[in-house]
Short mmCIF file of C-alpha atoms and ligand atoms in Angstrom, two decimals:
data_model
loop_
_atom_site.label_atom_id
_atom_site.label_comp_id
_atom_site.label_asym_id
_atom_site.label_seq_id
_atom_site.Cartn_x
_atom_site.Cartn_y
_atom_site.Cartn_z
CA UNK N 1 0.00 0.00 0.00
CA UNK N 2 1.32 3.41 -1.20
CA UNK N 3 1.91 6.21 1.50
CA UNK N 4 -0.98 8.28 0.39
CA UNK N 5 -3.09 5.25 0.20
CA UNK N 6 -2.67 4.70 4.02
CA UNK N 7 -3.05 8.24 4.78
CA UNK N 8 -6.93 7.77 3.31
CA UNK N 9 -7.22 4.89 5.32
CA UNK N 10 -5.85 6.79 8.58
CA UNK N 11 -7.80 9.34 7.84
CA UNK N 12 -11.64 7.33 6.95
CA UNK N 13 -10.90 5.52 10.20
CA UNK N 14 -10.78 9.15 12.16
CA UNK N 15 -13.65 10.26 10.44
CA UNK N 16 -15.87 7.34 10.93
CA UNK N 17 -14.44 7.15 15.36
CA UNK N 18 -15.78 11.03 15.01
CA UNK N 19 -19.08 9.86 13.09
CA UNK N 20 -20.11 7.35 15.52
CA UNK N 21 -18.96 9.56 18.57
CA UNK N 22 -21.62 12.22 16.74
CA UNK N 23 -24.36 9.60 16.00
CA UNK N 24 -24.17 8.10 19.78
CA UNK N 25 -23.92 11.66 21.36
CA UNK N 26 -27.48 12.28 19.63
CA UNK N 27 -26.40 14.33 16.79
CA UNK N 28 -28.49 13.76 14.34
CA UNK N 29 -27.00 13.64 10.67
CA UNK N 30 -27.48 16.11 7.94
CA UNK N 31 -27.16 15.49 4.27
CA UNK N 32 -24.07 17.21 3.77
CA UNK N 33 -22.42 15.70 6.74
CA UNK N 34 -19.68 13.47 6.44
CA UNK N 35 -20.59 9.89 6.39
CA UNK N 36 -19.33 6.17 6.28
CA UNK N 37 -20.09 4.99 2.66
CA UNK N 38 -22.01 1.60 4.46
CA UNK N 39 -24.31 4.05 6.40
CA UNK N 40 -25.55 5.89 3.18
CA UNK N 41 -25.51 2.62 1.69
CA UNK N 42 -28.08 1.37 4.33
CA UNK N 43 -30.33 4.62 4.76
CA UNK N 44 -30.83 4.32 1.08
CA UNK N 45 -32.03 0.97 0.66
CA UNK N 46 -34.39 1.06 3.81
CA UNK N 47 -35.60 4.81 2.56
CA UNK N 48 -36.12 3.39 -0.92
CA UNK N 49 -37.73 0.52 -0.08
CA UNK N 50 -39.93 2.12 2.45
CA UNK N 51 -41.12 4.96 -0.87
CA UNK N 52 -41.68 2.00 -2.72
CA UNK N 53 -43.96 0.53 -0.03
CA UNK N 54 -45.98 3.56 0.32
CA UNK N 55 -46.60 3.94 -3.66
CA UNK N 56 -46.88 0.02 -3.81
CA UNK N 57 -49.59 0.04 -0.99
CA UNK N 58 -52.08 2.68 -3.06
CA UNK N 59 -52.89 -0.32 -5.27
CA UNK N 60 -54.90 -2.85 -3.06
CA UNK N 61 -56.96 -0.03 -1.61
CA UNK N 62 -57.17 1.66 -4.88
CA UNK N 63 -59.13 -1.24 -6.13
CA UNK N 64 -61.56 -0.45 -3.46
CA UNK N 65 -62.17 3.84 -4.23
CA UNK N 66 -65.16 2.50 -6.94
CA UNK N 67 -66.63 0.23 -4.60
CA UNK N 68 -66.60 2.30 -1.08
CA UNK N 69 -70.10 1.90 0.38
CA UNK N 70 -71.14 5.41 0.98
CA UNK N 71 -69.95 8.85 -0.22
CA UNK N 72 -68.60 9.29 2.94
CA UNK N 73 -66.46 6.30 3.09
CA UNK N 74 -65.16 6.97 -0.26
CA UNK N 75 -63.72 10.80 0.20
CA UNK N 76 -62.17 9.10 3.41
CA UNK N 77 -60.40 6.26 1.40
CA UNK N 78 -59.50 8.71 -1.34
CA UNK N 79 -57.81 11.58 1.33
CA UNK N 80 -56.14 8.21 2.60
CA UNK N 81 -54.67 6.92 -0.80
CA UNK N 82 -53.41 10.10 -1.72
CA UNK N 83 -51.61 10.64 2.17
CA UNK N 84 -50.17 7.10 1.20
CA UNK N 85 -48.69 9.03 -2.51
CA UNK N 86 -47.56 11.87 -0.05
CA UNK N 87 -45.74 9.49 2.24
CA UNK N 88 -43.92 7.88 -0.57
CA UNK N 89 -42.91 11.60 -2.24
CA UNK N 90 -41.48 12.89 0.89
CA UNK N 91 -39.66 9.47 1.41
CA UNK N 92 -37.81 9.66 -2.56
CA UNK N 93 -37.22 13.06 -1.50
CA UNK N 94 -35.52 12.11 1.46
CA UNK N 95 -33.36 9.18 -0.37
CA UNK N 96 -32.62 11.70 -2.82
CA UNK N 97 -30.53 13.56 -0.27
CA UNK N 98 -28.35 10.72 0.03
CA UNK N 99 -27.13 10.99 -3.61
CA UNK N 100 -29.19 8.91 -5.76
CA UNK N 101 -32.17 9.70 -7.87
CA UNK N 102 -35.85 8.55 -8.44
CA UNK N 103 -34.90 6.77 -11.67
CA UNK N 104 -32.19 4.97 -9.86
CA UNK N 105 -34.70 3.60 -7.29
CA UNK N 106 -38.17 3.04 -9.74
CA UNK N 107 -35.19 0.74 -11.92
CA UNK N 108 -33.89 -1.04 -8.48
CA UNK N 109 -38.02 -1.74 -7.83
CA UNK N 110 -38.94 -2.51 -11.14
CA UNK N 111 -35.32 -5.26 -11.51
CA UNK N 112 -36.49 -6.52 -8.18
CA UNK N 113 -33.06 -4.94 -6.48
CA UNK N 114 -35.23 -3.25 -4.20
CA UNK N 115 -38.04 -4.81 -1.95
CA UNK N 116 -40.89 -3.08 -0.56
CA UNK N 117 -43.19 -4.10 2.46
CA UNK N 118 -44.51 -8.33 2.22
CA UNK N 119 -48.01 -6.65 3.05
CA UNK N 120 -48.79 -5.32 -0.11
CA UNK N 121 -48.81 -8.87 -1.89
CA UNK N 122 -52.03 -9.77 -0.42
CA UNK N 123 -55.21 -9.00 -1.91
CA UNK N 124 -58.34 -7.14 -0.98
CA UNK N 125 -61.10 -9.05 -1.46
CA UNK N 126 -64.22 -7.31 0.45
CA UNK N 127 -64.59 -3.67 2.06
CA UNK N 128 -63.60 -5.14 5.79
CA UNK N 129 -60.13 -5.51 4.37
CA UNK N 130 -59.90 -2.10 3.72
CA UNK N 131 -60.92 -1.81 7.59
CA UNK N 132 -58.31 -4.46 8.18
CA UNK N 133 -55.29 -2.60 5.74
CA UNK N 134 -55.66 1.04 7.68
CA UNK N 135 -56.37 -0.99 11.21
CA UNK N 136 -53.51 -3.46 11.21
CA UNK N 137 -51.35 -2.49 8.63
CA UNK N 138 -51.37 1.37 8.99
CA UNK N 139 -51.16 0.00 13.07
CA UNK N 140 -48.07 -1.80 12.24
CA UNK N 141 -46.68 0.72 10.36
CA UNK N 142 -46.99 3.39 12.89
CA UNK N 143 -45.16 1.54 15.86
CA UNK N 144 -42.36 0.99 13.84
CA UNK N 145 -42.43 4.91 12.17
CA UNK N 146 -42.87 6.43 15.81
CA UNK N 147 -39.88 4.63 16.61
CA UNK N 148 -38.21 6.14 13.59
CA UNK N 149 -39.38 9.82 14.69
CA UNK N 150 -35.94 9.17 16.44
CA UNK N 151 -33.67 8.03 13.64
CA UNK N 152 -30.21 9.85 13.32
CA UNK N 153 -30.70 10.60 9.55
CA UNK N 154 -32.39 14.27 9.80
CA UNK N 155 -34.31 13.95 6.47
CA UNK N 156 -35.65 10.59 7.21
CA UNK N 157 -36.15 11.34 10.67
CA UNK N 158 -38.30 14.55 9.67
CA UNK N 159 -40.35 12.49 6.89
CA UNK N 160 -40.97 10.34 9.71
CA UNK N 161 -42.75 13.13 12.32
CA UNK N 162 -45.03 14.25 9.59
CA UNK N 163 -46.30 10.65 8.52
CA UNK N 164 -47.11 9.59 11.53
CA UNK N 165 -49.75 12.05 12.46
CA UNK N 166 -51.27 11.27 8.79
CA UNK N 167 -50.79 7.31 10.14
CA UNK N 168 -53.11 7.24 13.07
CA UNK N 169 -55.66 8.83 11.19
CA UNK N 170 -55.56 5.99 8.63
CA UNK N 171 -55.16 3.88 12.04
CA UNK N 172 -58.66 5.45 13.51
CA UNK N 173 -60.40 5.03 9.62
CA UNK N 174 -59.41 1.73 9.42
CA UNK N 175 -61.03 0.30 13.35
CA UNK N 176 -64.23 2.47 12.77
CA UNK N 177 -64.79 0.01 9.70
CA UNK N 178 -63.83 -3.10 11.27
CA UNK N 179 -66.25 -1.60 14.60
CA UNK N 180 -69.35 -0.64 12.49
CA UNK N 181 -69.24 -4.30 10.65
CA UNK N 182 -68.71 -5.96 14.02
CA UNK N 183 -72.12 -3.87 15.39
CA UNK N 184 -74.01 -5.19 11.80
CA UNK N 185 -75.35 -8.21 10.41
CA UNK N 186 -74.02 -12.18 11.04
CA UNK N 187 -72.68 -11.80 7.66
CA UNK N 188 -70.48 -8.40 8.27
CA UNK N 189 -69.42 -9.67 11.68
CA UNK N 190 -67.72 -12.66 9.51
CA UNK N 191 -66.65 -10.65 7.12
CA UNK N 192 -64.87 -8.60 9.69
CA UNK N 193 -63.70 -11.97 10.98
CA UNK N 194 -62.06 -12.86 7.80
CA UNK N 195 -60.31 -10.01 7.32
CA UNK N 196 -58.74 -10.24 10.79
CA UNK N 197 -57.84 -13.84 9.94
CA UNK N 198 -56.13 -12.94 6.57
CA UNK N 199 -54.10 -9.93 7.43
CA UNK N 200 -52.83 -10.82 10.94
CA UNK N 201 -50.05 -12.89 10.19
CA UNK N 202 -48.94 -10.92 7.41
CA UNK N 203 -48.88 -7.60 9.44
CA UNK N 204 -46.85 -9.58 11.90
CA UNK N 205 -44.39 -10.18 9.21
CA UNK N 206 -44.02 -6.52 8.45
CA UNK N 207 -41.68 -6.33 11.48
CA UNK N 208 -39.13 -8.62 9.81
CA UNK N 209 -37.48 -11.54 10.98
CA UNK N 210 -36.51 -12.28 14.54
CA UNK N 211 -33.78 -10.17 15.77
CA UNK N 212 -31.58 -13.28 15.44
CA UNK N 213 -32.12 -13.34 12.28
CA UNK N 214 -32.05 -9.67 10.71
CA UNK N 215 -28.85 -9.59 9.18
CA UNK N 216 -28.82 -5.80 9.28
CA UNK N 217 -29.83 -4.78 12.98
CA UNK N 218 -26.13 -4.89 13.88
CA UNK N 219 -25.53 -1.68 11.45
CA UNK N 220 -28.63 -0.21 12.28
CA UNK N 221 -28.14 0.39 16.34
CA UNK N 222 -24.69 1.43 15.49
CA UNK N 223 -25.73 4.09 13.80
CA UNK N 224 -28.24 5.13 15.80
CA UNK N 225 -31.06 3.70 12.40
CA UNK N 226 -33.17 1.77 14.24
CA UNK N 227 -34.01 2.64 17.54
CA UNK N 228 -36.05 -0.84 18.35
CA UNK N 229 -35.56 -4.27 17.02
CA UNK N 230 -37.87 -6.24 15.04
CA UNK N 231 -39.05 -8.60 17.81
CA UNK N 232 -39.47 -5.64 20.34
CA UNK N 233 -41.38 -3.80 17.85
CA UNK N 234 -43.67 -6.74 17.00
CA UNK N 235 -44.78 -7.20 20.51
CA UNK N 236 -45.71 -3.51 21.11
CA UNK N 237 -47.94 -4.02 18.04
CA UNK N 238 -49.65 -7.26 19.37
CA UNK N 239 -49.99 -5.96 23.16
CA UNK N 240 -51.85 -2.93 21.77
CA UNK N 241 -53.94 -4.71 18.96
CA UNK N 242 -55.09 -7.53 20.78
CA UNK N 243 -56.98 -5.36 23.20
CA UNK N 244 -58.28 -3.40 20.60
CA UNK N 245 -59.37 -6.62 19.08
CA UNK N 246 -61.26 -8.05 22.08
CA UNK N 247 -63.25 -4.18 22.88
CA UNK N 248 -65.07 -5.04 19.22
CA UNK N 249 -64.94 -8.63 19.67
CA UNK N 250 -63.04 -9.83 17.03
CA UNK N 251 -60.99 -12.92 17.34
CA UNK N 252 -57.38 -12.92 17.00
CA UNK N 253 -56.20 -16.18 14.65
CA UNK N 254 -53.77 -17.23 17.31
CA UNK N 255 -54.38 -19.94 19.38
CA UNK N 256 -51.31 -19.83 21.42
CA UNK N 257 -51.44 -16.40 22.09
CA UNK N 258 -52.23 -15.47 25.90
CA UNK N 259 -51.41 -12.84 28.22
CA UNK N 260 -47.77 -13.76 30.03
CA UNK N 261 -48.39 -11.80 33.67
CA UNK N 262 -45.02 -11.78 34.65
CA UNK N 263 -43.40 -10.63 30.92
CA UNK N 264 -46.43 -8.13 31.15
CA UNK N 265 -46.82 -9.32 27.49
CA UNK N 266 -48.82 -11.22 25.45
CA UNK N 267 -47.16 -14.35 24.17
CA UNK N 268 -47.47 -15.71 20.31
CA UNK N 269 -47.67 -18.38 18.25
CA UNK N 270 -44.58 -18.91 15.44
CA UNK N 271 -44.77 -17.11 12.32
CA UNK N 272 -44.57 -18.66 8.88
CA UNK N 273 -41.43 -17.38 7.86
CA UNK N 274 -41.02 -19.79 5.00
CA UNK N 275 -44.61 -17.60 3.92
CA UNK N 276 -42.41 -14.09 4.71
CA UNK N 277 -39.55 -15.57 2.87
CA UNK N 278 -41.50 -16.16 -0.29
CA UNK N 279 -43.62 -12.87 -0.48
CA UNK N 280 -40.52 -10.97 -0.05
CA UNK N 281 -38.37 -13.02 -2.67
CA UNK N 282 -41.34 -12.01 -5.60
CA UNK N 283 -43.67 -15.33 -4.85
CA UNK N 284 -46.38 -13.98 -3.03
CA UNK N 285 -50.26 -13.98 -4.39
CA UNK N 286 -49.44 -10.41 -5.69
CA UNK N 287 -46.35 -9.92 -5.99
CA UNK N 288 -46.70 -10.46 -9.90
CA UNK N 289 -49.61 -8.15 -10.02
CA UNK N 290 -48.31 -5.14 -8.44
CA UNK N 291 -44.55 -4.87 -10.04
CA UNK N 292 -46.71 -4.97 -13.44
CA UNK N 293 -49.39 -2.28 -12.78
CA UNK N 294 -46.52 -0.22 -10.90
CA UNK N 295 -44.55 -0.77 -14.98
CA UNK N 296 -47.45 0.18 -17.05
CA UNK N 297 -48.28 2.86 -14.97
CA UNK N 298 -44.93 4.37 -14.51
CA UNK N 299 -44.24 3.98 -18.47
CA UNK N 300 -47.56 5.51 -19.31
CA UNK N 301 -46.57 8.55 -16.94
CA UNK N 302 -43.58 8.75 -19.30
CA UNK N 303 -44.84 12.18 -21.17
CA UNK N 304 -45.99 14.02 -17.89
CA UNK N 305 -41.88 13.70 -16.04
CA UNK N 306 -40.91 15.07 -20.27
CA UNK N 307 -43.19 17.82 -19.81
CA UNK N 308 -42.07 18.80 -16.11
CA UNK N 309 -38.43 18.74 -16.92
CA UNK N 310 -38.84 20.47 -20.36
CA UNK N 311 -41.12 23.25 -18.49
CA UNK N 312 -38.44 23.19 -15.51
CA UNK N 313 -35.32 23.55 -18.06
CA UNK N 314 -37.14 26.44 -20.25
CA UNK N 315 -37.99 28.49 -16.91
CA UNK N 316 -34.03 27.54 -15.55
CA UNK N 317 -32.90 29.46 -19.29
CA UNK N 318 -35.21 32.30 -18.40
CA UNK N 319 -33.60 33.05 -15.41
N1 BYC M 1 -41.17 -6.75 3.86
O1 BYC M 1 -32.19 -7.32 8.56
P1 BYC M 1 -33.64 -7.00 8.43
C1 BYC M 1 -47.23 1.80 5.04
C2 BYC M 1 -36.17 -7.68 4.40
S1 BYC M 1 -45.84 1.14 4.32
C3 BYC M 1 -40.23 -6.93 2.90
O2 BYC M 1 -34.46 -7.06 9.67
P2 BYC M 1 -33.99 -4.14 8.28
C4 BYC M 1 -48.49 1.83 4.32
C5 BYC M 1 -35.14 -6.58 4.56
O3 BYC M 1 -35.38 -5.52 3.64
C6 BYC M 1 -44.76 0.85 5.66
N2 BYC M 1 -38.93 -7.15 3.18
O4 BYC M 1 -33.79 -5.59 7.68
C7 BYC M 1 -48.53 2.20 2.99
C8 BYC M 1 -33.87 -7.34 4.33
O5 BYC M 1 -33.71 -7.61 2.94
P3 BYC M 1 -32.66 -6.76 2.00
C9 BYC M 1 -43.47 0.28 5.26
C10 BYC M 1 -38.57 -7.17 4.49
O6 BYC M 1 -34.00 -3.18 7.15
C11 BYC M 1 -49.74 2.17 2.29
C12 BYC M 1 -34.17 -8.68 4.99
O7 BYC M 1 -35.57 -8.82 4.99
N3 BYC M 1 -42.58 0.51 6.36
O8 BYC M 1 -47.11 2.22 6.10
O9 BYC M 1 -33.03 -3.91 9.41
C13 BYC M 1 -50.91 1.76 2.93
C14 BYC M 1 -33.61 -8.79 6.38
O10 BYC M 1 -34.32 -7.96 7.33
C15 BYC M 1 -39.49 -6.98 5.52
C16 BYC M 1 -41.25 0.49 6.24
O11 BYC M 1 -40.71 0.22 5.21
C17 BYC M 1 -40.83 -6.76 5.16
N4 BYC M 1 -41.80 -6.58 6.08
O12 BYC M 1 -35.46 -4.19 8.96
C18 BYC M 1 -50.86 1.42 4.29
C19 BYC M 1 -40.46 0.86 7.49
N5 BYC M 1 -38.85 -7.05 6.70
O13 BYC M 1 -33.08 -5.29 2.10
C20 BYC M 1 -49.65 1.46 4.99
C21 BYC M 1 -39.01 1.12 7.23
C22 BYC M 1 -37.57 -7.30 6.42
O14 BYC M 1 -31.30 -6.99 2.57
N6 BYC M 1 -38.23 -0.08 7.22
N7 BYC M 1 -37.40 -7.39 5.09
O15 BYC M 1 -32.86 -7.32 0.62
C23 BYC M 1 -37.79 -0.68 8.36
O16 BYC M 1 -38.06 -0.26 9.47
C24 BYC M 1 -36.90 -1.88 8.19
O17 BYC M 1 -36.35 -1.86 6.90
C25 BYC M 1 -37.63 -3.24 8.44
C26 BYC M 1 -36.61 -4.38 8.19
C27 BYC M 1 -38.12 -3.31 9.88
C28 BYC M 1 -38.81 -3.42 7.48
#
C-alpha cells in the first residue's frame, strides 16, 4: 500500500471514530455531513424501499375507491390513498438527499433490487379488508415509524414526524370500519372476521425476521437507524392490537397467544417465515400483479416527467 493510500485509510478511520462519537452523542446527521459509505448505503435501501412501499400500498386499496359503500367512506379512502402518494414523495425526496435519484430507485423496484413491504402482496377481497389494511397495517406501520421519529438521519427522521400524524388517522379510519361491521349483520361480523384472519399474520411479518435473524440490525443500532428491534417492535404491536381486538370482539387467529403476567406481554404463536420468505423473494399472491401495474403505470406517466423537466429547463434558461 502506497503512502498516500494509508493516509486515506488513517484518515476514513478518524472520520468514521468522530461519526459514531456524533451519532451516539445524539447528533443527528445532515445530508451534507460526512458519512461512512455503508451508512448511506443502508439509509438508502431502507428509505427506498420504504417509498416503494408507500406507492406500492395505493394499489390494493385503490381497487376499493369505486366500490366504497357510501360517499362518505369513499372521500375518506381517497384523502387516505393520496396521504399514502404523499408518504412515498417525501420518502424519494428524502433518499434523494443521500445521492441517488428517483430513476435509480423506480429501476432497483422494477429489476427486483429493491423490496418493498410483504403486506402489499395480499389482496383485498371485500370492504372489511380495507378496515383491516388502515387498522392493522397502517397499526403496524406506525409503531415501527414512531420509533423512527428518532432516527439519526435528519431527512428521514423529519419524513418520519409528519407521517405519523397522517398514520393514526388511517389507524382510527381503518377500526371504525372493522367496529361498524362488528355492530351489523351475522354476515359483516364474519366478514370482519375474515379479514382479521387474513391480514394478521402478514402484518406480523411486516416487522421482519426475529432479531436473530435480521442480518442488518447490527448496522442499524450502530448508527443510531433503528431505535427498536424487530421482535421488540412486533410485541408492542400485538400488546396494543389484541386489546383493541377483544373491545369489538373480534378474534385474534392465534391460538397460542395469551397474556404472560409476569413478561407483562402477550405471548405468540410462530410465524410462517417460510410464507415471509416467499412474499418478499417475488412469490407472493401479488407480488406479480403489483410490479406490473406499478410498470405500465410508470411507463404511461412517461410524457408528464418530459413535460415537467422540459417546463423546468425552459424556466431555468429564463432566469
Ligand atoms: N417486507 O435485517 P432485516 C405503510 C427484508 S408502508 C419486505 O431485519 P432491516 C403503508 C429486509 O429488507 C410501511 N422485506 O432488515 C402504505 C432485508 O432484505 P434486504 C413500510 C422485508 O431493514 C400504504 C431482509 O428482509 N414501512 O405504512 O433492518 C398503505 C432482512 O431484514 C421486511 C417500512 O418500510 C418486510 N416486512 O429491517 C398502508 C419501514 N422485513 O433489504 C400502509 C421502514 C424485512 O437486505 N423499514 N425485510 O434485501 C424498516 O423499518 C426496516 O427496513 C424493516 C426491516 C423493519 C422493514
Amino acid at each position: 500500500m502506497g503512502a498516500i493510500q494509508e493516509l486515506e485509510l488513517q484518515l476514513n478511520e478518524l472520520l468514521e471514530k468522530k461519526f459514531e462519537e456524533r451519532v451516539q452523542g445524539g447528533d443527528a446527521v445532515e445530508p451534507r455531513d460526512w458519512m461512512p459509505e455503508n451508512y448511506r448505503k443502508h439509509l438508502v435501501r431502507q428509505i427506498s424501499q420504504h417509498a416503494h412501499s408507500e406507492v406500492i400500498g395505493m394499489q390494493p386499496e385503490g381497487n376499493w375507491i369505486t366500490r366504497a359503500p357510501s360517499l362518505r367512506a369513499k372521500q375518506i379512502l381517497l384523502a387516505k390513498i393520496q396521504d399514502e402518494g404523499g408518504h412515498g414523495l417525501y420518502l424519494y425526496s428524502a433518499a434523494e438527499t443521500l445521492g441517488i435519484s428517483r430513476d435509480e430507485m423506480i429501476a432497483q423496484l422494477h429489476s427486483g433490487k429493491a423490496k418493498y413491504s410483504n403486506i402489499f402482496n395480499y389482496p383485498a377481497l371485500t370492504w372489511a379488508d380495507i378496515g383491516a389494511i388502515g387498522w392493522l397495517v397502517d397499526g403496524a406501520a406506525i409503531v415501527n415509524q414512531v420509533s423512527l421519529q428518532r432516527t439519526s438521519y435528519g431527512p428521514y427522521s423529519r419524513a418520519m414526524v409528519r407521517i405519523c400524524k397522517e398514520e393514526s388517522f388511517h389507524q382510527r379510519q381503518g377500526y371504525e370500519i372493522m367496529a361498524q361491521m362488528m355492530k351489523g349483520t351475522a354476515d359483516q361480523k364474519e366478514m370482519a372476521q375474515d379479514a382479521m384472519n387474513r391480514w394478521w399474520w402478514p402484518a406480523l411479518m411486516m416487522f421482519g425476521p426475529h432479531d436473530t435473524e435480521s442480518p442488518h440490525a447490527g448496522d442499524a443500532f450502530r448508527w443510531k437507524i433503528k431505535r427498536h428491534t424487530n421482535d421488540e417492535l412486533r410485541q408492542k404491536f400485538i400488546d396494543k392490537t389484541v386489546q383493541q381486538a377483544e373491545v369489538i370482539g373480534l378474534t385474534v387467529p392465534d391460538p397460542d397467544l395469551k397474556w404472560n403476567e409476569a413478561a407483562g406481554h402477550y405471548d405468540h404463536g410462530e410465524i410462517n417465515w417460510e410464507e415471509f420468505r416467499n412474499v418478499i423473494n417475488g412469490d407472493g399472491p401479488c407480488n406479480k400483479q403489483r410490479l406490473d401495474h406499478h410498470k405500465k403505470v410508470h411507463a404511461e406517466g412517461e410524457w408528464v416527467r418530459v413535460a415537467a423537466a422540459a417546463y423546468h429547463a425552459k424556466k431555468a434558461n429564463k432566469n
